[in-house]
Amino acid sequence: MSTVRVATYNLYLGADLSVIFGARSPEHLREQARMVHAQLLGTDFPARAEAIARLLVRERVDVVGLQEVARWSRSRLGPDGVMGPPQVWCDFLTELLATLERAGTPYDAHAASANFHGGAALSEHEAMSVVGYNVVLVRRDSTVVVTGAWTAGYATSLDIATGMDDLVLTVARSWGGVDAVVDRAAFRFVNTHTEAYDAAVRDAQRDELVAALGDPRTPVVVAGDFNASPDSVGMPGEFRDAWVAAGDGGDGSTCGQCADLTNAESLLSERIDYLWVRGAEVTACRVVGNTSEDRTTDARLWPSDHACVLADLRLQVT
């Protein structure tokens, strides 16, 4: 038998983008965008990356599916009156990988799939945009060997109306994964982030993902933020919820910290992040990143508005 430790972690974009949906005019949209920008600065991803890296290193996670791995960019109006190309100013993946490298436990990134994107003007002279990714990280000194990787976009997406008649936001989501071997045992690890604002769209995405998982004889882990409670997530019966199989106590809540991440006591109250397992034995499962000791050193921010779920699996060698 072979063992592997897997995890899922929504890193949080760093700001509450839903305020954009209520914009009533171009000026109001700029005001809301400036609010998002200020919140993003306050949630300080470089400091949070240190806290997130500490968790991954401490727990010796072999494979982790990350969601909301953001890349924030700015564009500025040039002397010719044309908005210039976006310049990246905050790249979560680059920051986290560098932090893990400095910690002496490097990880490699695989299957980075763009999960949504959007942008708005901060002023008449500057605009801001973001692309959020799903990414799979594999610890470089683990016994996991990646043999293949892929990404795909969901056919079903969501259009969100705003307070401005000519502004409709399309949220296109995705999934990605890796095929891997650990000590001669093969398995597939899939990572996704399904729709938050429409249950029918979310369910269609779930069904599309399940249909694409391939040979049922291959052990599979489906990691991700499903934006659904345990009674409504609706995964097929052959998939075991790792928390139900081996959770270490409590309700397993994974979501609910304040948008600015400064709440003194944990407010996690929903369980929407999962590790679904088919064809492998779950021997342990726990939630981390949910205690005061996990917060950032100086500003005492939570590492994310979500907690991390990790599980130990036993795989049959074939």
mmCIF file of C-alpha atoms in Angstrom:
data_model
loop_
_atom_site.group_PDB
_atom_site.id
_atom_site.type_symbol
_atom_site.label_atom_id
_atom_site.label_comp_id
_atom_site.label_asym_id
_atom_site.label_seq_id
_atom_site.Cartn_x
_atom_site.Cartn_y
_atom_site.Cartn_z
ATOM 1 C CA MET A 1 0.000 0.000 0.000
ATOM 2 C CA SER A 2 1.123 3.590 -0.685
ATOM 3 C CA THR A 3 0.168 6.720 1.224
ATOM 4 C CA VAL A 4 -0.277 10.327 0.123
ATOM 5 C CA ARG A 5 -1.399 13.505 1.888
ATOM 6 C CA VAL A 6 -3.715 15.714 -0.174
ATOM 7 C CA ALA A 7 -5.384 19.035 0.533
ATOM 8 C CA THR A 8 -7.682 21.735 -0.821
ATOM 9 C CA TYR A 9 -7.279 25.431 -0.028
ATOM 10 C CA ASN A 10 -9.098 28.505 -1.311
ATOM 11 C CA LEU A 11 -6.513 31.292 -0.920
ATOM 12 C CA TYR A 12 -9.068 34.168 -1.167
ATOM 13 C CA LEU A 13 -8.658 36.852 -3.819
ATOM 14 C CA GLY A 14 -8.029 39.383 -1.069
ATOM 15 C CA ALA A 15 -11.153 41.509 -1.499
ATOM 16 C CA ASP A 16 -14.917 41.182 -1.753
ATOM 17 C CA LEU A 17 -15.634 41.589 -5.463
ATOM 18 C CA SER A 18 -19.406 41.304 -5.016
ATOM 19 C CA VAL A 19 -19.573 45.053 -4.282
ATOM 20 C CA ILE A 20 -18.961 45.579 -8.015
ATOM 21 C CA PHE A 21 -22.296 43.936 -8.849
ATOM 22 C CA GLY A 22 -24.249 46.835 -7.364
ATOM 23 C CA ALA A 23 -22.511 49.598 -9.325
ATOM 24 C CA ARG A 24 -25.120 52.069 -10.608
ATOM 25 C CA SER A 25 -22.979 54.326 -12.801
ATOM 26 C CA PRO A 26 -19.406 54.542 -14.134
ATOM 27 C CA GLU A 27 -18.412 56.818 -11.226
ATOM 28 C CA HIS A 28 -20.028 54.505 -8.685
ATOM 29 C CA LEU A 29 -18.173 51.593 -10.306
ATOM 30 C CA ARG A 30 -14.877 53.481 -9.881
ATOM 31 C CA GLU A 31 -15.723 54.117 -6.211
ATOM 32 C CA GLN A 32 -16.427 50.429 -5.666
ATOM 33 C CA ALA A 33 -13.243 49.465 -7.507
ATOM 34 C CA ARG A 34 -11.212 51.769 -5.272
ATOM 35 C CA MET A 35 -12.819 50.079 -2.251
ATOM 36 C CA VAL A 36 -11.744 46.687 -3.620
ATOM 37 C CA HIS A 37 -8.226 48.011 -4.212
ATOM 38 C CA ALA A 38 -7.940 49.332 -0.662
ATOM 39 C CA GLN A 39 -9.186 46.046 0.792
ATOM 40 C CA LEU A 40 -6.708 44.112 -1.336
ATOM 41 C CA LEU A 41 -3.841 46.175 0.026
ATOM 42 C CA GLY A 42 -5.107 45.656 3.566
ATOM 43 C CA THR A 43 -5.295 41.865 3.253
ATOM 44 C CA ASP A 44 -1.581 41.864 2.309
ATOM 45 C CA PHE A 45 -1.020 38.696 0.311
ATOM 46 C CA PRO A 46 2.782 38.630 0.810
ATOM 47 C CA ALA A 47 2.192 38.325 4.569
ATOM 48 C CA ARG A 48 -0.573 35.788 4.028
ATOM 49 C CA ALA A 49 1.715 33.782 1.725
ATOM 50 C CA GLU A 50 4.097 33.360 4.661
ATOM 51 C CA ALA A 51 1.258 31.996 6.814
ATOM 52 C CA ILE A 52 -0.028 29.710 4.045
ATOM 53 C CA ALA A 53 3.486 28.390 3.381
ATOM 54 C CA ARG A 54 3.956 27.662 7.085
ATOM 55 C CA LEU A 55 0.830 25.502 7.019
ATOM 56 C CA LEU A 56 1.836 23.534 3.915
ATOM 57 C CA VAL A 57 5.376 22.996 5.204
ATOM 58 C CA ARG A 58 4.249 22.084 8.714
ATOM 59 C CA GLU A 59 1.696 19.563 7.448
ATOM 60 C CA ARG A 60 3.996 18.094 4.767
ATOM 61 C CA VAL A 61 1.208 18.193 2.182
ATOM 62 C CA ASP A 62 2.143 16.186 -0.914
ATOM 63 C CA VAL A 63 -0.493 17.541 -3.328
ATOM 64 C CA VAL A 64 -2.764 20.547 -2.793
ATOM 65 C CA GLY A 65 -5.469 22.036 -4.987
ATOM 66 C CA LEU A 66 -5.550 25.814 -4.654
ATOM 67 C CA GLN A 67 -8.407 28.096 -5.705
ATOM 68 C CA GLU A 68 -8.546 31.900 -6.076
ATOM 69 C CA VAL A 69 -4.866 32.076 -6.929
ATOM 70 C CA ALA A 70 -5.099 35.672 -8.119
ATOM 71 C CA ARG A 71 -3.004 37.729 -10.511
ATOM 72 C CA TRP A 72 -3.758 41.439 -10.075
ATOM 73 C CA SER A 73 -2.732 43.965 -12.729
ATOM 74 C CA ARG A 74 -2.933 47.728 -13.310
ATOM 75 C CA SER A 75 -3.166 49.702 -16.535
ATOM 76 C CA ARG A 76 -2.404 53.411 -16.845
ATOM 77 C CA LEU A 77 -3.399 56.022 -19.403
ATOM 78 C CA GLY A 78 -0.473 56.867 -21.670
ATOM 79 C CA PRO A 79 0.458 60.289 -23.085
ATOM 80 C CA ASP A 80 -1.367 59.301 -26.285
ATOM 81 C CA GLY A 81 -4.627 59.014 -24.357
ATOM 82 C CA VAL A 82 -4.728 55.218 -24.721
ATOM 83 C CA MET A 83 -4.843 52.868 -21.734
ATOM 84 C CA GLY A 84 -1.624 50.890 -21.648
ATOM 85 C CA PRO A 85 -1.275 47.103 -21.338
ATOM 86 C CA PRO A 86 -1.857 45.500 -17.925
ATOM 87 C CA GLN A 87 1.193 45.352 -15.656
ATOM 88 C CA VAL A 88 1.120 42.625 -12.991
ATOM 89 C CA TRP A 89 1.639 44.030 -9.513
ATOM 90 C CA CYS A 90 0.480 41.149 -7.283
ATOM 91 C CA ASP A 91 0.860 37.534 -8.437
ATOM 92 C CA PHE A 92 -0.252 35.095 -5.736
ATOM 93 C CA LEU A 93 1.344 32.029 -7.358
ATOM 94 C CA THR A 94 4.748 33.624 -7.843
ATOM 95 C CA GLU A 95 4.669 34.989 -4.290
ATOM 96 C CA LEU A 96 3.651 31.677 -2.700
ATOM 97 C CA LEU A 97 6.139 29.556 -4.663
ATOM 98 C CA ALA A 98 8.963 31.933 -3.728
ATOM 99 C CA THR A 99 7.929 31.822 -0.075
ATOM 100 C CA LEU A 100 7.879 28.021 -0.081
ATOM 101 C CA GLU A 101 11.316 28.000 -1.710
ATOM 102 C CA ARG A 102 12.694 30.292 1.005
ATOM 103 C CA ALA A 103 11.163 27.989 3.624
ATOM 104 C CA GLY A 104 13.249 25.135 2.242
ATOM 105 C CA THR A 105 10.261 23.132 0.973
ATOM 106 C CA PRO A 106 9.720 24.016 -2.682
ATOM 107 C CA TYR A 107 6.593 23.030 -4.567
ATOM 108 C CA ASP A 108 5.980 22.803 -8.318
ATOM 109 C CA ALA A 109 2.843 24.214 -9.957
ATOM 110 C CA HIS A 110 0.721 22.203 -12.400
ATOM 111 C CA ALA A 111 -2.624 22.520 -14.187
ATOM 112 C CA ALA A 112 -3.139 26.268 -13.726
ATOM 113 C CA SER A 113 -6.599 27.008 -15.120
ATOM 114 C CA ALA A 114 -8.052 30.506 -15.339
ATOM 115 C CA ASN A 115 -11.270 30.427 -13.353
ATOM 116 C CA PHE A 116 -12.592 33.958 -13.846
ATOM 117 C CA HIS A 117 -11.397 37.407 -14.798
ATOM 118 C CA GLY A 118 -12.610 40.962 -14.600
ATOM 119 C CA GLY A 119 -11.567 44.568 -14.298
ATOM 120 C CA ALA A 120 -12.737 48.085 -13.582
ATOM 121 C CA ALA A 121 -11.459 51.641 -13.747
ATOM 122 C CA LEU A 122 -10.055 53.151 -10.568
ATOM 123 C CA SER A 123 -10.063 56.635 -12.112
ATOM 124 C CA GLU A 124 -10.060 58.223 -15.540
ATOM 125 C CA HIS A 125 -6.339 57.462 -15.724
ATOM 126 C CA GLU A 126 -5.959 54.016 -14.177
ATOM 127 C CA ALA A 127 -7.700 50.635 -14.272
ATOM 128 C CA MET A 128 -7.326 47.417 -12.313
ATOM 129 C CA SER A 129 -7.950 43.815 -13.396
ATOM 130 C CA VAL A 130 -7.716 40.338 -11.937
ATOM 131 C CA VAL A 131 -7.487 36.772 -13.189
ATOM 132 C CA GLY A 132 -8.192 34.013 -10.666
ATOM 133 C CA TYR A 133 -6.694 30.574 -11.192
ATOM 134 C CA ASN A 134 -7.076 27.046 -9.916
ATOM 135 C CA VAL A 135 -3.595 25.533 -9.436
ATOM 136 C CA VAL A 136 -2.269 22.162 -8.277
ATOM 137 C CA LEU A 137 0.948 22.235 -6.226
ATOM 138 C CA VAL A 138 3.113 19.145 -5.678
ATOM 139 C CA ARG A 139 5.845 19.108 -3.044
ATOM 140 C CA ARG A 140 9.147 18.656 -4.839
ATOM 141 C CA ASP A 141 10.691 16.289 -2.270
ATOM 142 C CA SER A 142 7.611 14.065 -1.992
ATOM 143 C CA THR A 143 7.397 10.622 -3.579
ATOM 144 C CA VAL A 144 4.612 11.845 -5.907
ATOM 145 C CA VAL A 145 5.613 11.834 -9.571
ATOM 146 C CA VAL A 146 3.355 13.756 -11.971
ATOM 147 C CA THR A 147 2.865 11.889 -15.256
ATOM 148 C CA GLY A 148 0.372 14.216 -16.928
ATOM 149 C CA ALA A 149 -1.628 17.421 -16.436
ATOM 150 C CA TRP A 150 -4.622 19.069 -18.100
ATOM 151 C CA THR A 151 -7.096 21.926 -17.750
ATOM 152 C CA ALA A 152 -10.603 22.540 -19.062
ATOM 153 C CA GLY A 153 -13.269 25.225 -18.952
ATOM 154 C CA TYR A 154 -16.872 24.440 -18.050
ATOM 155 C CA ALA A 155 -19.411 24.687 -20.837
ATOM 156 C CA THR A 156 -21.901 26.273 -18.415
ATOM 157 C CA SER A 157 -21.149 29.747 -17.064
ATOM 158 C CA LEU A 158 -23.044 32.486 -15.258
ATOM 159 C CA ASP A 159 -24.007 35.972 -16.423
ATOM 160 C CA ILE A 160 -24.481 38.408 -13.535
ATOM 161 C CA ALA A 161 -26.502 41.568 -14.101
ATOM 162 C CA THR A 162 -25.271 44.721 -12.380
ATOM 163 C CA GLY A 163 -26.886 48.026 -11.529
ATOM 164 C CA MET A 164 -25.747 49.357 -14.926
ATOM 165 C CA ASP A 165 -27.839 48.317 -17.931
ATOM 166 C CA ASP A 166 -24.826 47.945 -20.220
ATOM 167 C CA LEU A 167 -22.650 45.994 -17.766
ATOM 168 C CA VAL A 168 -23.146 42.230 -17.446
ATOM 169 C CA LEU A 169 -20.425 40.167 -15.808
ATOM 170 C CA THR A 170 -19.746 36.670 -17.159
ATOM 171 C CA VAL A 171 -18.222 34.258 -14.645
ATOM 172 C CA ALA A 172 -16.546 31.422 -16.554
ATOM 173 C CA ARG A 173 -15.160 28.699 -14.299
ATOM 174 C CA SER A 174 -12.785 25.800 -14.869
ATOM 175 C CA TRP A 175 -11.036 22.739 -13.520
ATOM 176 C CA GLY A 176 -7.667 21.079 -13.904
ATOM 177 C CA GLY A 177 -5.757 18.137 -12.612
ATOM 178 C CA VAL A 178 -2.801 15.805 -12.701
ATOM 179 C CA ASP A 179 -2.205 12.125 -13.167
ATOM 180 C CA ALA A 180 0.430 10.915 -10.733
ATOM 181 C CA VAL A 181 2.171 7.917 -9.241
ATOM 182 C CA VAL A 182 3.242 7.512 -5.618
ATOM 183 C CA ASP A 183 5.349 4.458 -4.791
ATOM 184 C CA ARG A 184 3.983 2.605 -7.860
ATOM 185 C CA ALA A 185 0.357 3.450 -7.041
ATOM 186 C CA ALA A 186 -1.364 5.563 -9.710
ATOM 187 C CA PHE A 187 -4.029 8.142 -8.930
ATOM 188 C CA ARG A 188 -5.701 11.210 -10.419
ATOM 189 C CA PHE A 189 -5.991 14.525 -8.563
ATOM 190 C CA VAL A 190 -8.582 17.012 -9.814
ATOM 191 C CA ASN A 191 -9.033 20.602 -8.611
ATOM 192 C CA THR A 192 -12.026 22.885 -9.184
ATOM 193 C CA HIS A 193 -14.018 25.895 -7.971
ATOM 194 C CA THR A 194 -17.667 25.707 -8.981
ATOM 195 C CA GLU A 195 -20.202 28.532 -9.202
ATOM 196 C CA ALA A 196 -21.117 30.495 -6.064
ATOM 197 C CA TYR A 197 -24.126 32.523 -7.197
ATOM 198 C CA ASP A 198 -26.379 30.054 -9.012
ATOM 199 C CA ALA A 199 -27.100 26.499 -7.842
ATOM 200 C CA ALA A 200 -28.273 25.254 -11.266
ATOM 201 C CA VAL A 201 -25.043 26.431 -12.920
ATOM 202 C CA ARG A 202 -23.002 24.936 -10.093
ATOM 203 C CA ASP A 203 -24.746 21.566 -10.425
ATOM 204 C CA ALA A 204 -24.236 21.531 -14.200
ATOM 205 C CA GLN A 205 -20.531 22.169 -13.683
ATOM 206 C CA ARG A 206 -20.332 19.356 -11.124
ATOM 207 C CA ASP A 207 -22.004 16.938 -13.522
ATOM 208 C CA GLU A 208 -19.691 17.956 -16.356
ATOM 209 C CA LEU A 209 -16.665 17.365 -14.130
ATOM 210 C CA VAL A 210 -17.839 13.939 -12.951
ATOM 211 C CA ALA A 211 -18.488 12.864 -16.549
ATOM 212 C CA ALA A 212 -14.914 13.791 -17.489
ATOM 213 C CA LEU A 213 -13.124 11.891 -14.724
ATOM 214 C CA GLY A 214 -12.335 8.869 -16.843
ATOM 215 C CA ASP A 215 -11.711 5.225 -15.997
ATOM 216 C CA PRO A 216 -13.630 4.373 -12.778
ATOM 217 C CA ARG A 217 -10.887 1.887 -11.877
ATOM 218 C CA THR A 218 -8.381 4.731 -11.384
ATOM 219 C CA PRO A 219 -8.312 6.174 -7.839
ATOM 220 C CA VAL A 220 -9.436 9.812 -7.953
ATOM 221 C CA VAL A 221 -9.340 12.749 -5.556
ATOM 222 C CA VAL A 222 -11.595 15.690 -6.425
ATOM 223 C CA ALA A 223 -10.523 18.747 -4.435
ATOM 224 C CA GLY A 224 -12.137 22.131 -4.390
ATOM 225 C CA ASP A 225 -14.464 24.850 -3.258
ATOM 226 C CA PHE A 226 -17.890 23.594 -4.354
ATOM 227 C CA ASN A 227 -19.860 26.539 -2.921
ATOM 228 C CA ALA A 228 -22.408 24.041 -1.593
ATOM 229 C CA SER A 229 -23.301 22.616 1.794
ATOM 230 C CA PRO A 230 -22.916 18.868 2.401
ATOM 231 C CA ASP A 231 -26.626 18.245 1.829
ATOM 232 C CA SER A 232 -26.656 20.003 -1.551
ATOM 233 C CA VAL A 233 -23.261 19.355 -3.144
ATOM 234 C CA GLY A 234 -24.582 16.216 -4.878
ATOM 235 C CA MET A 235 -21.494 14.180 -5.724
ATOM 236 C CA PRO A 236 -22.238 10.592 -6.890
ATOM 237 C CA GLY A 237 -22.365 7.878 -4.257
ATOM 238 C CA GLU A 238 -19.104 6.228 -5.280
ATOM 239 C CA PHE A 239 -17.204 9.312 -4.023
ATOM 240 C CA ARG A 240 -16.527 9.476 -0.288
ATOM 241 C CA ASP A 241 -16.430 12.818 1.495
ATOM 242 C CA ALA A 242 -13.054 12.619 3.279
ATOM 243 C CA TRP A 243 -14.360 14.627 6.238
ATOM 244 C CA VAL A 244 -17.295 12.274 6.767
ATOM 245 C CA ALA A 245 -15.001 9.263 6.322
ATOM 246 C CA ALA A 246 -12.340 10.312 8.837
ATOM 247 C CA GLY A 247 -12.893 13.865 10.129
ATOM 248 C CA ASP A 248 -11.206 14.556 13.453
ATOM 249 C CA GLY A 249 -14.168 16.185 15.197
ATOM 250 C CA GLY A 250 -16.341 19.289 15.062
ATOM 251 C CA ASP A 251 -18.427 20.295 12.067
ATOM 252 C CA GLY A 252 -15.509 20.724 9.673
ATOM 253 C CA SER A 253 -16.411 24.342 8.810
ATOM 254 C CA THR A 254 -14.156 25.855 6.166
ATOM 255 C CA CYS A 255 -15.596 29.248 5.178
ATOM 256 C CA GLY A 256 -16.635 32.497 6.788
ATOM 257 C CA GLN A 257 -13.808 34.787 7.943
ATOM 258 C CA CYS A 258 -14.432 38.512 7.428
ATOM 259 C CA ALA A 259 -13.523 40.011 4.062
ATOM 260 C CA ASP A 260 -10.746 42.074 5.670
ATOM 261 C CA LEU A 261 -9.456 38.974 7.570
ATOM 262 C CA THR A 262 -9.071 40.949 10.817
ATOM 263 C CA ASN A 263 -11.766 39.268 12.958
ATOM 264 C CA ALA A 264 -10.250 38.308 16.316
ATOM 265 C CA GLU A 265 -12.181 35.043 16.693
ATOM 266 C CA SER A 266 -12.676 32.546 13.896
ATOM 267 C CA LEU A 267 -16.030 32.959 12.126
ATOM 268 C CA LEU A 268 -15.844 29.784 10.030
ATOM 269 C CA SER A 269 -19.412 28.518 9.889
ATOM 270 C CA GLU A 270 -19.954 26.758 6.537
ATOM 271 C CA ARG A 271 -18.513 23.575 5.068
ATOM 272 C CA ILE A 272 -18.149 24.129 1.318
ATOM 273 C CA ASP A 273 -14.573 22.907 0.669
ATOM 274 C CA TYR A 274 -14.173 19.191 0.041
ATOM 275 C CA LEU A 275 -11.899 16.288 -0.752
ATOM 276 C CA TRP A 276 -13.969 13.665 -2.588
ATOM 277 C CA VAL A 277 -12.243 10.285 -2.859
ATOM 278 C CA ARG A 278 -12.952 7.306 -5.092
ATOM 279 C CA GLY A 279 -10.902 4.104 -5.067
ATOM 280 C CA ALA A 280 -8.686 4.913 -2.071
ATOM 281 C CA GLU A 281 -8.937 4.558 1.700
ATOM 282 C CA VAL A 282 -9.205 7.744 3.771
ATOM 283 C CA THR A 283 -7.237 7.202 6.977
ATOM 284 C CA ALA A 284 -7.361 10.742 8.419
ATOM 285 C CA CYS A 285 -8.868 14.140 7.655
ATOM 286 C CA ARG A 286 -8.654 17.498 9.404
ATOM 287 C CA VAL A 287 -9.110 21.232 8.935
ATOM 288 C CA VAL A 288 -6.101 23.543 9.385
ATOM 289 C CA GLY A 289 -5.590 27.286 9.062
ATOM 290 C CA ASN A 290 -8.468 27.850 11.481
ATOM 291 C CA THR A 291 -6.672 28.691 14.741
ATOM 292 C CA SER A 292 -5.257 31.949 16.046
ATOM 293 C CA GLU A 293 -1.729 30.543 15.814
ATOM 294 C CA ASP A 294 -2.129 30.238 12.029
ATOM 295 C CA ARG A 295 -2.612 33.995 11.511
ATOM 296 C CA THR A 296 0.002 36.340 10.074
ATOM 297 C CA THR A 297 2.763 37.457 12.401
ATOM 298 C CA ASP A 298 2.329 41.234 12.465
ATOM 299 C CA ALA A 299 -1.179 42.292 11.411
ATOM 300 C CA ARG A 300 -2.727 39.057 12.723
ATOM 301 C CA LEU A 301 -4.677 38.398 9.530
ATOM 302 C CA TRP A 302 -6.230 35.015 8.857
ATOM 303 C CA PRO A 303 -4.336 33.233 6.049
ATOM 304 C CA SER A 304 -7.561 33.194 4.006
ATOM 305 C CA ASP A 305 -11.302 33.575 4.470
ATOM 306 C CA HIS A 306 -11.336 29.771 4.050
ATOM 307 C CA ALA A 307 -9.569 27.024 5.965
ATOM 308 C CA CYS A 308 -7.549 24.218 4.414
ATOM 309 C CA VAL A 309 -8.838 20.640 4.399
ATOM 310 C CA LEU A 310 -6.236 17.877 4.292
ATOM 311 C CA ALA A 311 -6.520 14.101 4.232
ATOM 312 C CA ASP A 312 -4.258 11.076 4.362
ATOM 313 C CA LEU A 313 -5.029 8.396 1.777
ATOM 314 C CA ARG A 314 -3.928 4.817 1.333
ATOM 315 C CA LEU A 315 -3.631 3.622 -2.273
ATOM 316 C CA GLN A 316 -3.377 0.075 -3.597
ATOM 317 C CA VAL A 317 -0.183 -0.660 -5.548
ATOM 318 C CA THR A 318 -1.029 -2.198 -8.909
#
